Amino acid sequence: MMNITDIRIRRTYQDARLRAVVSVTIDNDLAIHDIKVIEGPQRLFVAMPSRRDEGGVYRDIAHPISPQARKELEDAVLSRYQEHLRQTQIMEMGSGLSTASVPGMGTPEVPPARPERPAYFLH
């Protein structure tokens, strides 16, 4: 069983099938960059980093060997992506609120909370 120690959402997209570019760290020793979250016809899925060979076919540069490892990686990446979306929505909702329009509420003196690391990060 692989020990996924970090998942970072590097960039998100709204207008195309590509939804996010992700980096994954395994055992605090190996980083895999350019993992993609793709909107498929039925569901989101994870595409591993790839490059085009001489015949024009895209081949994975790095990928899980077993179906179990692929599922574990995909589940972890998609879970982190969903958490990122929830955090983004909460932050956007919070930035649209105005305390000046609420009776008894003044300018907040406390800086906005920074999102914490999700609980599934293993150490």
PDB file of C-alpha atoms in Angstrom:
ATOM      1  CA  MET A   1       0.000   0.000   0.000  1.00  0.00           C
ATOM      2  CA  MET A   2       1.365   3.393  -0.957  1.00  0.00           C
ATOM      3  CA  ASN A   3       1.441   6.184   1.579  1.00  0.00           C
ATOM      4  CA  ILE A   4       0.189   9.393  -0.058  1.00  0.00           C
ATOM      5  CA  THR A   5       1.634  12.156   2.101  1.00  0.00           C
ATOM      6  CA  ASP A   6       0.534  15.266   0.195  1.00  0.00           C
ATOM      7  CA  ILE A   7      -1.837  16.277  -2.586  1.00  0.00           C
ATOM      8  CA  ARG A   8      -1.673  19.818  -3.934  1.00  0.00           C
ATOM      9  CA  ILE A   9      -4.139  21.349  -6.335  1.00  0.00           C
ATOM     10  CA  ARG A  10      -1.818  23.422  -8.536  1.00  0.00           C
ATOM     11  CA  ARG A  11      -4.435  24.975 -10.805  1.00  0.00           C
ATOM     12  CA  THR A  12      -8.146  24.669 -11.497  1.00  0.00           C
ATOM     13  CA  TYR A  13     -10.108  25.319 -14.676  1.00  0.00           C
ATOM     14  CA  GLN A  14     -13.796  26.032 -15.326  1.00  0.00           C
ATOM     15  CA  ASP A  15     -14.294  26.188 -19.096  1.00  0.00           C
ATOM     16  CA  ALA A  16     -12.952  22.898 -20.422  1.00  0.00           C
ATOM     17  CA  ARG A  17     -12.971  19.189 -19.611  1.00  0.00           C
ATOM     18  CA  LEU A  18      -9.691  19.713 -17.741  1.00  0.00           C
ATOM     19  CA  ARG A  19     -10.724  20.633 -14.183  1.00  0.00           C
ATOM     20  CA  ALA A  20      -7.419  20.665 -12.282  1.00  0.00           C
ATOM     21  CA  VAL A  21      -3.697  19.977 -12.382  1.00  0.00           C
ATOM     22  CA  VAL A  22      -2.453  18.209  -9.265  1.00  0.00           C
ATOM     23  CA  SER A  23       0.839  17.162  -7.661  1.00  0.00           C
ATOM     24  CA  VAL A  24       1.025  14.102  -5.405  1.00  0.00           C
ATOM     25  CA  THR A  25       3.783  13.223  -2.942  1.00  0.00           C
ATOM     26  CA  ILE A  26       4.274   9.603  -1.901  1.00  0.00           C
ATOM     27  CA  ASP A  27       6.095   8.659   1.326  1.00  0.00           C
ATOM     28  CA  ASN A  28       7.541  12.197   1.494  1.00  0.00           C
ATOM     29  CA  ASP A  29      10.073  10.877  -1.033  1.00  0.00           C
ATOM     30  CA  LEU A  30       8.527  10.920  -4.516  1.00  0.00           C
ATOM     31  CA  ALA A  31       6.586  13.750  -6.183  1.00  0.00           C
ATOM     32  CA  ILE A  32       4.447  13.220  -9.272  1.00  0.00           C
ATOM     33  CA  HIS A  33       3.465  16.442 -11.044  1.00  0.00           C
ATOM     34  CA  ASP A  34       0.973  17.180 -13.821  1.00  0.00           C
ATOM     35  CA  ILE A  35      -1.687  14.694 -12.754  1.00  0.00           C
ATOM     36  CA  LYS A  36      -4.941  15.908 -14.309  1.00  0.00           C
ATOM     37  CA  VAL A  37      -8.530  15.833 -13.066  1.00  0.00           C
ATOM     38  CA  ILE A  38     -10.730  15.433 -16.156  1.00  0.00           C
ATOM     39  CA  GLU A  39     -14.508  15.791 -16.544  1.00  0.00           C
ATOM     40  CA  GLY A  40     -15.576  12.626 -18.353  1.00  0.00           C
ATOM     41  CA  PRO A  41     -19.014  11.850 -19.810  1.00  0.00           C
ATOM     42  CA  GLN A  42     -20.088   9.981 -16.652  1.00  0.00           C
ATOM     43  CA  ARG A  43     -17.775  11.218 -13.886  1.00  0.00           C
ATOM     44  CA  LEU A  44     -14.519  12.891 -12.963  1.00  0.00           C
ATOM     45  CA  PHE A  45     -11.398  10.803 -13.486  1.00  0.00           C
ATOM     46  CA  VAL A  46      -7.656  11.133 -12.974  1.00  0.00           C
ATOM     47  CA  ALA A  47      -5.181  11.128 -15.881  1.00  0.00           C
ATOM     48  CA  MET A  48      -1.531  10.504 -15.125  1.00  0.00           C
ATOM     49  CA  PRO A  49       1.223  12.674 -16.646  1.00  0.00           C
ATOM     50  CA  SER A  50       1.967  11.638 -20.209  1.00  0.00           C
ATOM     51  CA  ARG A  51       3.851  12.580 -23.356  1.00  0.00           C
ATOM     52  CA  ARG A  52       3.381  11.870 -27.029  1.00  0.00           C
ATOM     53  CA  ASP A  53       5.568   9.170 -28.580  1.00  0.00           C
ATOM     54  CA  GLU A  54       6.902   9.120 -32.165  1.00  0.00           C
ATOM     55  CA  GLY A  55       3.624   7.607 -33.415  1.00  0.00           C
ATOM     56  CA  GLY A  56       1.546  10.405 -31.907  1.00  0.00           C
ATOM     57  CA  VAL A  57       0.165   8.209 -29.116  1.00  0.00           C
ATOM     58  CA  TYR A  58       0.166   9.611 -25.574  1.00  0.00           C
ATOM     59  CA  ARG A  59       1.888   7.340 -23.046  1.00  0.00           C
ATOM     60  CA  ASP A  60       1.900   7.705 -19.259  1.00  0.00           C
ATOM     61  CA  ILE A  61       5.241   8.812 -17.844  1.00  0.00           C
ATOM     62  CA  ALA A  62       4.373   7.565 -14.351  1.00  0.00           C
ATOM     63  CA  HIS A  63       1.404   5.469 -13.295  1.00  0.00           C
ATOM     64  CA  PRO A  64       0.176   3.029 -10.639  1.00  0.00           C
ATOM     65  CA  ILE A  65       0.913  -0.600 -11.495  1.00  0.00           C
ATOM     66  CA  SER A  66      -2.042  -2.363  -9.884  1.00  0.00           C
ATOM     67  CA  PRO A  67      -5.757  -1.557 -10.183  1.00  0.00           C
ATOM     68  CA  GLN A  68      -5.870  -1.249  -6.378  1.00  0.00           C
ATOM     69  CA  ALA A  69      -3.091   1.365  -6.385  1.00  0.00           C
ATOM     70  CA  ARG A  70      -4.792   3.257  -9.248  1.00  0.00           C
ATOM     71  CA  LYS A  71      -8.091   3.330  -7.320  1.00  0.00           C
ATOM     72  CA  GLU A  72      -6.348   4.464  -4.130  1.00  0.00           C
ATOM     73  CA  LEU A  73      -4.583   7.295  -5.964  1.00  0.00           C
ATOM     74  CA  GLU A  74      -7.686   8.346  -7.907  1.00  0.00           C
ATOM     75  CA  ASP A  75      -9.888   8.321  -4.787  1.00  0.00           C
ATOM     76  CA  ALA A  76      -7.364  10.434  -2.851  1.00  0.00           C
ATOM     77  CA  VAL A  77      -6.897  12.968  -5.686  1.00  0.00           C
ATOM     78  CA  LEU A  78     -10.643  13.332  -6.340  1.00  0.00           C
ATOM     79  CA  SER A  79     -11.342  13.668  -2.615  1.00  0.00           C
ATOM     80  CA  ARG A  80      -8.744  16.448  -2.326  1.00  0.00           C
ATOM     81  CA  TYR A  81     -10.159  18.144  -5.441  1.00  0.00           C
ATOM     82  CA  GLN A  82     -13.697  18.096  -3.967  1.00  0.00           C
ATOM     83  CA  GLU A  83     -12.357  19.508  -0.687  1.00  0.00           C
ATOM     84  CA  HIS A  84     -10.575  22.263  -2.629  1.00  0.00           C
ATOM     85  CA  LEU A  85     -13.860  23.155  -4.365  1.00  0.00           C
ATOM     86  CA  ARG A  86     -15.698  23.294  -1.014  1.00  0.00           C
ATOM     87  CA  GLN A  87     -13.001  25.536   0.496  1.00  0.00           C
ATOM     88  CA  THR A  88     -13.102  27.823  -2.548  1.00  0.00           C
ATOM     89  CA  GLN A  89     -16.901  28.139  -2.334  1.00  0.00           C
ATOM     90  CA  ILE A  90     -16.737  28.951   1.378  1.00  0.00           C
ATOM     91  CA  MET A  91     -14.080  31.603   0.793  1.00  0.00           C
ATOM     92  CA  GLU A  92     -16.067  33.120  -2.104  1.00  0.00           C
ATOM     93  CA  MET A  93     -19.254  33.189  -0.029  1.00  0.00           C
ATOM     94  CA  GLY A  94     -17.382  34.814   2.851  1.00  0.00           C
ATOM     95  CA  SER A  95     -15.865  37.506   0.646  1.00  0.00           C
ATOM     96  CA  GLY A  96     -19.337  38.529  -0.571  1.00  0.00           C
ATOM     97  CA  LEU A  97     -20.692  39.173   2.918  1.00  0.00           C
ATOM     98  CA  SER A  98     -20.781  42.704   4.245  1.00  0.00           C
ATOM     99  CA  THR A  99     -20.943  43.173   8.012  1.00  0.00           C
ATOM    100  CA  ALA A 100     -21.765  46.865   7.560  1.00  0.00           C
ATOM    101  CA  SER A 101     -25.276  45.951   6.386  1.00  0.00           C
ATOM    102  CA  VAL A 102     -25.955  43.765   9.439  1.00  0.00           C
ATOM    103  CA  PRO A 103     -27.168  45.683  12.531  1.00  0.00           C
ATOM    104  CA  GLY A 104     -24.698  45.467  15.406  1.00  0.00           C
ATOM    105  CA  MET A 105     -21.862  44.253  13.222  1.00  0.00           C
ATOM    106  CA  GLY A 106     -18.863  46.429  12.535  1.00  0.00           C
ATOM    107  CA  THR A 107     -15.640  45.880  10.662  1.00  0.00           C
ATOM    108  CA  PRO A 108     -14.171  42.565  11.730  1.00  0.00           C
ATOM    109  CA  GLU A 109     -10.928  42.853  13.691  1.00  0.00           C
ATOM    110  CA  VAL A 110      -9.913  39.229  13.226  1.00  0.00           C
ATOM    111  CA  PRO A 111      -8.058  38.321  10.028  1.00  0.00           C
ATOM    112  CA  PRO A 112      -9.806  35.749   7.824  1.00  0.00           C
ATOM    113  CA  ALA A 113      -9.142  32.124   8.740  1.00  0.00           C
ATOM    114  CA  ARG A 114      -6.668  30.252   6.613  1.00  0.00           C
ATOM    115  CA  PRO A 115      -7.825  26.835   5.408  1.00  0.00           C
ATOM    116  CA  GLU A 116      -6.271  23.966   7.325  1.00  0.00           C
ATOM    117  CA  ARG A 117      -4.799  20.848   5.778  1.00  0.00           C
ATOM    118  CA  PRO A 118      -7.386  18.152   5.126  1.00  0.00           C
ATOM    119  CA  ALA A 119      -7.463  15.345   7.679  1.00  0.00           C
ATOM    120  CA  TYR A 120      -6.448  12.654   5.194  1.00  0.00           C
ATOM    121  CA  PHE A 121      -2.867  13.921   4.933  1.00  0.00           C
ATOM    122  CA  LEU A 122      -0.786  11.158   6.462  1.00  0.00           C
ATOM    123  CA  HIS A 123       2.381  11.867   8.397  1.00  0.00           C
TER     124      HIS A 123
END
